[in-house]
mmCIF file of C-alpha atoms in Angstrom:
data_model
loop_
_atom_site.group_PDB
_atom_site.id
_atom_site.type_symbol
_atom_site.label_atom_id
_atom_site.label_comp_id
_atom_site.label_asym_id
_atom_site.label_seq_id
_atom_site.Cartn_x
_atom_site.Cartn_y
_atom_site.Cartn_z
ATOM 1 C CA UNK A 849 -1.896 -27.054 13.501
ATOM 2 C CA UNK A 850 -3.098 -28.327 10.105
ATOM 3 C CA UNK A 851 -2.411 -25.838 7.299
ATOM 4 C CA UNK A 852 -4.183 -26.624 4.010
ATOM 5 C CA UNK A 853 -1.692 -24.566 1.977
ATOM 6 C CA UNK A 854 1.201 -26.516 3.405
ATOM 7 C CA UNK A 855 -0.541 -29.846 2.856
ATOM 8 C CA UNK A 856 -1.251 -28.980 -0.791
ATOM 9 C CA UNK A 857 2.253 -27.751 -1.575
ATOM 10 C CA UNK A 858 4.093 -30.584 0.107
ATOM 11 C CA UNK A 859 1.944 -33.080 -1.807
ATOM 12 C CA UNK A 860 2.096 -31.598 -5.302
ATOM 13 C CA UNK A 861 5.009 -29.154 -5.501
ATOM 14 C CA UNK A 862 7.869 -28.044 -3.287
ATOM 15 C CA UNK A 863 7.440 -24.899 -1.242
ATOM 16 C CA UNK A 864 10.686 -23.514 -2.665
ATOM 17 C CA UNK A 865 9.553 -23.966 -6.271
ATOM 18 C CA UNK A 866 6.213 -22.331 -5.548
ATOM 19 C CA UNK A 867 7.815 -19.393 -3.777
ATOM 20 C CA UNK A 868 10.369 -18.958 -6.564
ATOM 21 C CA UNK A 869 7.569 -18.962 -9.119
ATOM 22 C CA UNK A 870 5.757 -16.195 -7.266
ATOM 23 C CA UNK A 871 8.855 -14.070 -6.804
ATOM 24 C CA UNK A 872 10.023 -14.423 -10.409
ATOM 25 C CA UNK A 873 6.632 -14.000 -12.087
ATOM 26 C CA UNK A 874 5.534 -10.860 -10.243
ATOM 27 C CA UNK A 875 5.486 -7.953 -12.694
ATOM 28 C CA UNK A 876 6.950 -4.667 -11.441
ATOM 29 C CA UNK A 877 6.797 -1.213 -12.987
ATOM 30 C CA UNK A 878 10.181 -0.408 -14.623
ATOM 31 C CA UNK A 879 12.461 1.536 -12.301
ATOM 32 C CA UNK A 880 12.963 4.482 -14.648
ATOM 33 C CA UNK A 881 9.188 4.970 -14.836
ATOM 34 C CA UNK A 882 8.875 4.562 -11.074
ATOM 35 C CA UNK A 883 11.309 7.448 -10.652
ATOM 36 C CA UNK A 884 9.260 9.794 -12.826
ATOM 37 C CA UNK A 885 5.866 8.833 -11.437
ATOM 38 C CA UNK A 886 7.030 8.964 -7.810
ATOM 39 C CA UNK A 887 8.248 12.539 -8.318
ATOM 40 C CA UNK A 888 4.954 13.381 -9.981
ATOM 41 C CA UNK A 889 2.961 11.928 -7.081
ATOM 42 C CA UNK A 890 4.904 13.857 -4.444
ATOM 43 C CA UNK A 891 4.418 17.090 -6.368
ATOM 44 C CA UNK A 892 0.662 16.533 -6.615
ATOM 45 C CA UNK A 893 0.390 15.922 -2.877
ATOM 46 C CA UNK A 894 2.279 19.066 -1.893
ATOM 47 C CA UNK A 895 0.818 21.280 -4.629
ATOM 48 C CA UNK A 896 -2.846 20.668 -3.737
ATOM 49 C CA UNK A 897 -3.536 18.554 -6.815
ATOM 50 C CA UNK A 898 -5.650 15.422 -7.192
ATOM 51 C CA UNK A 899 -4.459 12.284 -5.424
ATOM 52 C CA UNK A 900 -6.412 9.145 -4.477
ATOM 53 C CA UNK A 901 -6.722 6.861 -1.461
ATOM 54 C CA UNK A 902 -8.780 3.749 -0.711
ATOM 55 C CA UNK A 903 -11.950 4.116 1.349
ATOM 56 C CA UNK A 904 -11.782 3.770 5.125
ATOM 57 C CA UNK A 905 -14.194 1.828 7.303
ATOM 58 C CA UNK A 906 -17.252 -0.250 6.517
ATOM 59 C CA UNK A 907 -18.743 0.893 3.197
ATOM 60 C CA UNK A 908 -16.028 3.597 3.236
ATOM 61 C CA UNK A 909 -18.124 5.512 5.765
ATOM 62 C CA UNK A 910 -15.061 6.857 7.567
ATOM 63 C CA UNK A 911 -13.180 8.092 4.504
ATOM 64 C CA UNK A 912 -14.054 11.707 5.299
ATOM 65 C CA UNK A 913 -11.846 11.451 8.389
ATOM 66 C CA UNK A 914 -8.792 10.792 6.238
ATOM 67 C CA UNK A 915 -9.769 13.491 3.741
ATOM 68 C CA UNK A 916 -10.038 16.074 6.522
ATOM 69 C CA UNK A 917 -6.758 14.849 8.002
ATOM 70 C CA UNK A 918 -4.875 15.337 4.721
ATOM 71 C CA UNK A 919 -6.522 18.705 4.181
ATOM 72 C CA UNK A 920 -5.227 19.923 7.531
ATOM 73 C CA UNK A 921 -1.805 18.220 7.511
ATOM 74 C CA UNK A 922 -0.810 18.745 3.862
ATOM 75 C CA UNK A 923 -3.160 21.597 2.925
ATOM 76 C CA UNK A 924 -4.503 19.429 0.123
ATOM 77 C CA UNK A 925 -8.264 19.453 -0.381
ATOM 78 C CA UNK A 926 -8.092 17.472 -3.608
ATOM 79 C CA UNK A 927 -7.615 14.027 -2.055
ATOM 80 C CA UNK A 928 -10.308 11.714 -3.411
ATOM 81 C CA UNK A 929 -11.564 8.227 -2.642
ATOM 82 C CA UNK A 930 -10.789 5.781 -5.439
ATOM 83 C CA UNK A 931 -14.147 4.922 -7.113
ATOM 84 C CA UNK A 932 -13.569 1.153 -6.914
ATOM 85 C CA UNK A 933 -10.780 1.057 -4.286
ATOM 86 C CA UNK A 934 -8.358 -0.165 -6.975
ATOM 87 C CA UNK A 935 -9.165 1.798 -10.143
ATOM 88 C CA UNK A 936 -6.288 4.276 -9.994
ATOM 89 C CA UNK A 937 -3.531 1.754 -9.131
ATOM 90 C CA UNK A 938 -4.779 -0.471 -11.971
ATOM 91 C CA UNK A 939 -4.791 2.395 -14.467
ATOM 92 C CA UNK A 940 -1.310 3.418 -13.332
ATOM 93 C CA UNK A 941 0.359 0.009 -13.631
ATOM 94 C CA UNK A 942 -1.323 -0.711 -16.955
ATOM 95 C CA UNK A 943 -0.054 2.610 -18.318
ATOM 96 C CA UNK A 944 3.503 2.235 -17.003
ATOM 97 C CA UNK A 945 3.983 -1.429 -17.928
ATOM 98 C CA UNK A 946 2.025 -1.328 -21.206
ATOM 99 C CA UNK A 947 0.121 -4.437 -20.083
ATOM 100 C CA UNK A 948 -3.644 -4.556 -19.783
ATOM 101 C CA UNK A 949 -5.470 -7.124 -17.686
ATOM 102 C CA UNK A 950 -7.377 -9.738 -19.701
ATOM 103 C CA UNK A 951 -5.808 -8.434 -22.896
ATOM 104 C CA UNK A 952 -2.034 -8.726 -22.549
ATOM 105 C CA UNK A 953 -2.010 -10.725 -19.309
ATOM 106 C CA UNK A 954 -4.555 -13.040 -17.731
ATOM 107 C CA UNK A 955 -5.049 -14.315 -14.167
ATOM 108 C CA UNK A 956 -2.939 -11.547 -12.686
ATOM 109 C CA UNK A 957 -4.190 -9.146 -10.044
ATOM 110 C CA UNK A 958 -3.058 -5.700 -8.962
ATOM 111 C CA UNK A 959 -1.587 -5.848 -5.466
ATOM 112 C CA UNK A 960 -0.038 -3.402 -3.009
ATOM 113 C CA UNK A 961 3.299 -4.734 -1.800
ATOM 114 C CA UNK A 962 3.342 -2.947 1.545
ATOM 115 C CA UNK A 963 -0.362 -2.209 1.968
ATOM 116 C CA UNK A 964 -0.985 1.287 3.401
ATOM 117 C CA UNK A 965 -3.822 1.929 0.966
ATOM 118 C CA UNK A 966 -5.267 4.851 2.940
ATOM 119 C CA UNK A 967 -1.853 6.507 2.840
ATOM 120 C CA UNK A 968 -1.781 9.300 0.269
ATOM 121 C CA UNK A 969 1.870 8.562 -0.557
ATOM 122 C CA UNK A 970 1.586 4.801 -0.983
ATOM 123 C CA UNK A 971 -1.828 4.021 -2.499
ATOM 124 C CA UNK A 972 -0.631 5.062 -5.953
ATOM 125 C CA UNK A 973 3.118 4.914 -5.321
ATOM 126 C CA UNK A 974 4.537 3.117 -8.390
ATOM 127 C CA UNK A 975 6.992 1.217 -6.177
ATOM 128 C CA UNK A 976 4.100 -0.198 -4.117
ATOM 129 C CA UNK A 977 2.042 -1.667 -6.970
ATOM 130 C CA UNK A 978 2.594 -4.933 -8.865
ATOM 131 C CA UNK A 979 0.836 -7.418 -11.112
ATOM 132 C CA UNK A 980 0.821 -10.648 -9.146
ATOM 133 C CA UNK A 981 -0.213 -14.130 -10.333
ATOM 134 C CA UNK A 982 -3.647 -14.789 -8.842
ATOM 135 C CA UNK A 983 -2.500 -18.186 -7.674
ATOM 136 C CA UNK A 984 -0.422 -16.305 -5.056
ATOM 137 C CA UNK A 985 -3.438 -14.580 -3.546
ATOM 138 C CA UNK A 986 -3.725 -17.084 -0.643
ATOM 139 C CA UNK A 987 -0.252 -15.948 0.419
ATOM 140 C CA UNK A 988 -0.689 -12.200 0.052
ATOM 141 C CA UNK A 989 -4.344 -11.380 0.761
ATOM 142 C CA UNK A 990 -5.184 -9.539 3.975
ATOM 143 C CA UNK A 991 -7.027 -12.574 5.325
ATOM 144 C CA UNK A 992 -4.118 -14.954 4.706
ATOM 145 C CA UNK A 993 -2.516 -16.380 7.820
ATOM 146 C CA UNK A 994 0.058 -19.018 8.758
ATOM 147 C CA UNK A 995 3.788 -19.654 8.904
ATOM 148 C CA UNK A 996 4.127 -20.177 5.148
ATOM 149 C CA UNK A 997 2.132 -17.026 4.453
ATOM 150 C CA UNK A 998 4.418 -15.012 6.706
ATOM 151 C CA UNK A 999 7.488 -16.550 5.095
ATOM 152 C CA UNK A 1000 6.368 -15.761 1.560
ATOM 153 C CA UNK A 1001 5.246 -12.243 2.391
ATOM 154 C CA UNK A 1002 8.605 -11.577 3.998
ATOM 155 C CA UNK A 1003 10.507 -12.809 0.934
ATOM 156 C CA UNK A 1004 8.252 -10.853 -1.417
ATOM 157 C CA UNK A 1005 8.515 -7.617 0.528
ATOM 158 C CA UNK A 1006 12.272 -7.939 0.948
ATOM 159 C CA UNK A 1007 12.723 -8.502 -2.781
ATOM 160 C CA UNK A 1008 10.563 -5.477 -3.521
ATOM 161 C CA UNK A 1009 12.307 -3.337 -0.912
ATOM 162 C CA UNK A 1010 15.728 -4.069 -2.402
ATOM 163 C CA UNK A 1011 14.421 -3.343 -5.888
ATOM 164 C CA UNK A 1012 13.009 0.061 -4.950
ATOM 165 C CA UNK A 1013 15.097 0.943 -1.887
ATOM 166 C CA UNK A 1014 15.966 4.572 -2.848
ATOM 167 C CA UNK A 1015 12.296 5.459 -3.326
ATOM 168 C CA UNK A 1016 11.169 3.687 -0.156
ATOM 169 C CA UNK A 1017 13.946 5.322 1.848
ATOM 170 C CA UNK A 1018 12.779 8.683 0.559
ATOM 171 C CA UNK A 1019 9.222 7.855 1.579
ATOM 172 C CA UNK A 1020 10.502 6.911 5.045
ATOM 173 C CA UNK A 1021 12.305 10.248 5.323
ATOM 174 C CA UNK A 1022 9.101 12.103 4.461
ATOM 175 C CA UNK A 1023 6.918 10.157 6.843
ATOM 176 C CA UNK A 1024 9.331 10.426 9.799
ATOM 177 C CA UNK A 1025 10.158 14.112 9.319
ATOM 178 C CA UNK A 1026 9.964 15.759 12.724
ATOM 179 C CA UNK A 1027 7.714 18.576 11.484
ATOM 180 C CA UNK A 1028 5.217 16.097 10.078
ATOM 181 C CA UNK A 1029 5.329 13.973 13.228
ATOM 182 C CA UNK A 1030 4.633 17.045 15.372
ATOM 183 C CA UNK A 1031 1.823 18.180 13.088
ATOM 184 C CA UNK A 1032 0.121 14.802 13.370
ATOM 185 C CA UNK A 1033 0.540 14.808 17.145
ATOM 186 C CA UNK A 1034 -1.025 18.269 17.393
ATOM 187 C CA UNK A 1035 -3.848 17.300 15.038
ATOM 188 C CA UNK A 1036 -4.916 14.412 17.260
ATOM 189 C CA UNK A 1037 -4.527 16.392 20.476
ATOM 190 C CA UNK A 1038 -7.035 18.878 19.066
ATOM 191 C CA UNK A 1039 -9.290 16.114 17.747
ATOM 192 C CA UNK A 1040 -9.382 14.394 21.135
ATOM 193 C CA UNK A 1041 -10.285 17.680 22.851
ATOM 194 C CA UNK A 1042 -13.065 18.691 20.432
ATOM 195 C CA UNK A 1043 -14.691 15.393 19.397
ATOM 196 C CA UNK A 1044 -17.225 13.825 21.743
ATOM 197 C CA UNK A 1045 -16.901 10.316 20.330
ATOM 198 C CA UNK A 1046 -13.580 9.233 21.850
ATOM 199 C CA UNK A 1047 -13.969 5.680 20.550
ATOM 200 C CA UNK A 1048 -14.051 6.832 16.933
ATOM 201 C CA UNK A 1049 -11.114 9.205 17.453
ATOM 202 C CA UNK A 1050 -8.978 6.450 18.978
ATOM 203 C CA UNK A 1051 -9.826 4.046 16.153
ATOM 204 C CA UNK A 1052 -9.017 6.673 13.550
ATOM 205 C CA UNK A 1053 -5.749 7.658 15.217
ATOM 206 C CA UNK A 1054 -4.679 4.010 15.314
ATOM 207 C CA UNK A 1055 -5.469 3.682 11.591
ATOM 208 C CA UNK A 1056 -3.509 6.825 10.714
ATOM 209 C CA UNK A 1057 -0.443 5.717 12.645
ATOM 210 C CA UNK A 1058 -0.536 2.298 10.963
ATOM 211 C CA UNK A 1059 -1.063 3.774 7.500
ATOM 212 C CA UNK A 1060 1.498 6.574 7.814
ATOM 213 C CA UNK A 1061 4.254 4.365 9.128
ATOM 214 C CA UNK A 1062 7.748 3.818 7.709
ATOM 215 C CA UNK A 1063 8.597 0.683 5.751
ATOM 216 C CA UNK A 1064 11.471 -1.008 7.513
ATOM 217 C CA UNK A 1065 13.275 -4.339 7.658
ATOM 218 C CA UNK A 1066 15.619 -5.522 10.371
#
């Protein structure tokens, strides 16, 4: 298979140098601020306060499914769709790093390390948001594919996981708690029995289980 990324890198720069550039130039939120903001986010979720997620489905038409899900599972009816699908993460990382796009830094983009942008815990989790050099977008965007893409994403996520391991482990404990798992199971059993459109229910259930999944490395 011919991979244009690989052809470019092997001709003009080594893969190792390019990967090292990406890993070293990614801007993370300082750990001490991650600790404070992560605690704040968890409190808002469980205390029925405002939290944001990214829209679900084409033109965000299915977002209401997630909002109803969180209302039932976490008794939080103040979950909102992010107005631009990236406004709140951008505001958060700019505030916690003191860097504003196109003012203090240029040609950086706000990226989610582990995705899960419809997950109420991870969309604005400070350990899941970084400023990334835009030149790395071909290796981190959701449409990116290929062996080199997989290799870089693995290195990037492993670096990030080690950096924020205590917070991610705590997230994993929350998301795999037996009471939560049983609540989600019961929610979908009821949804399957009361909703006539089985195709939509199955698609939504698949999305929920992907979004509310633990972050693990072998």
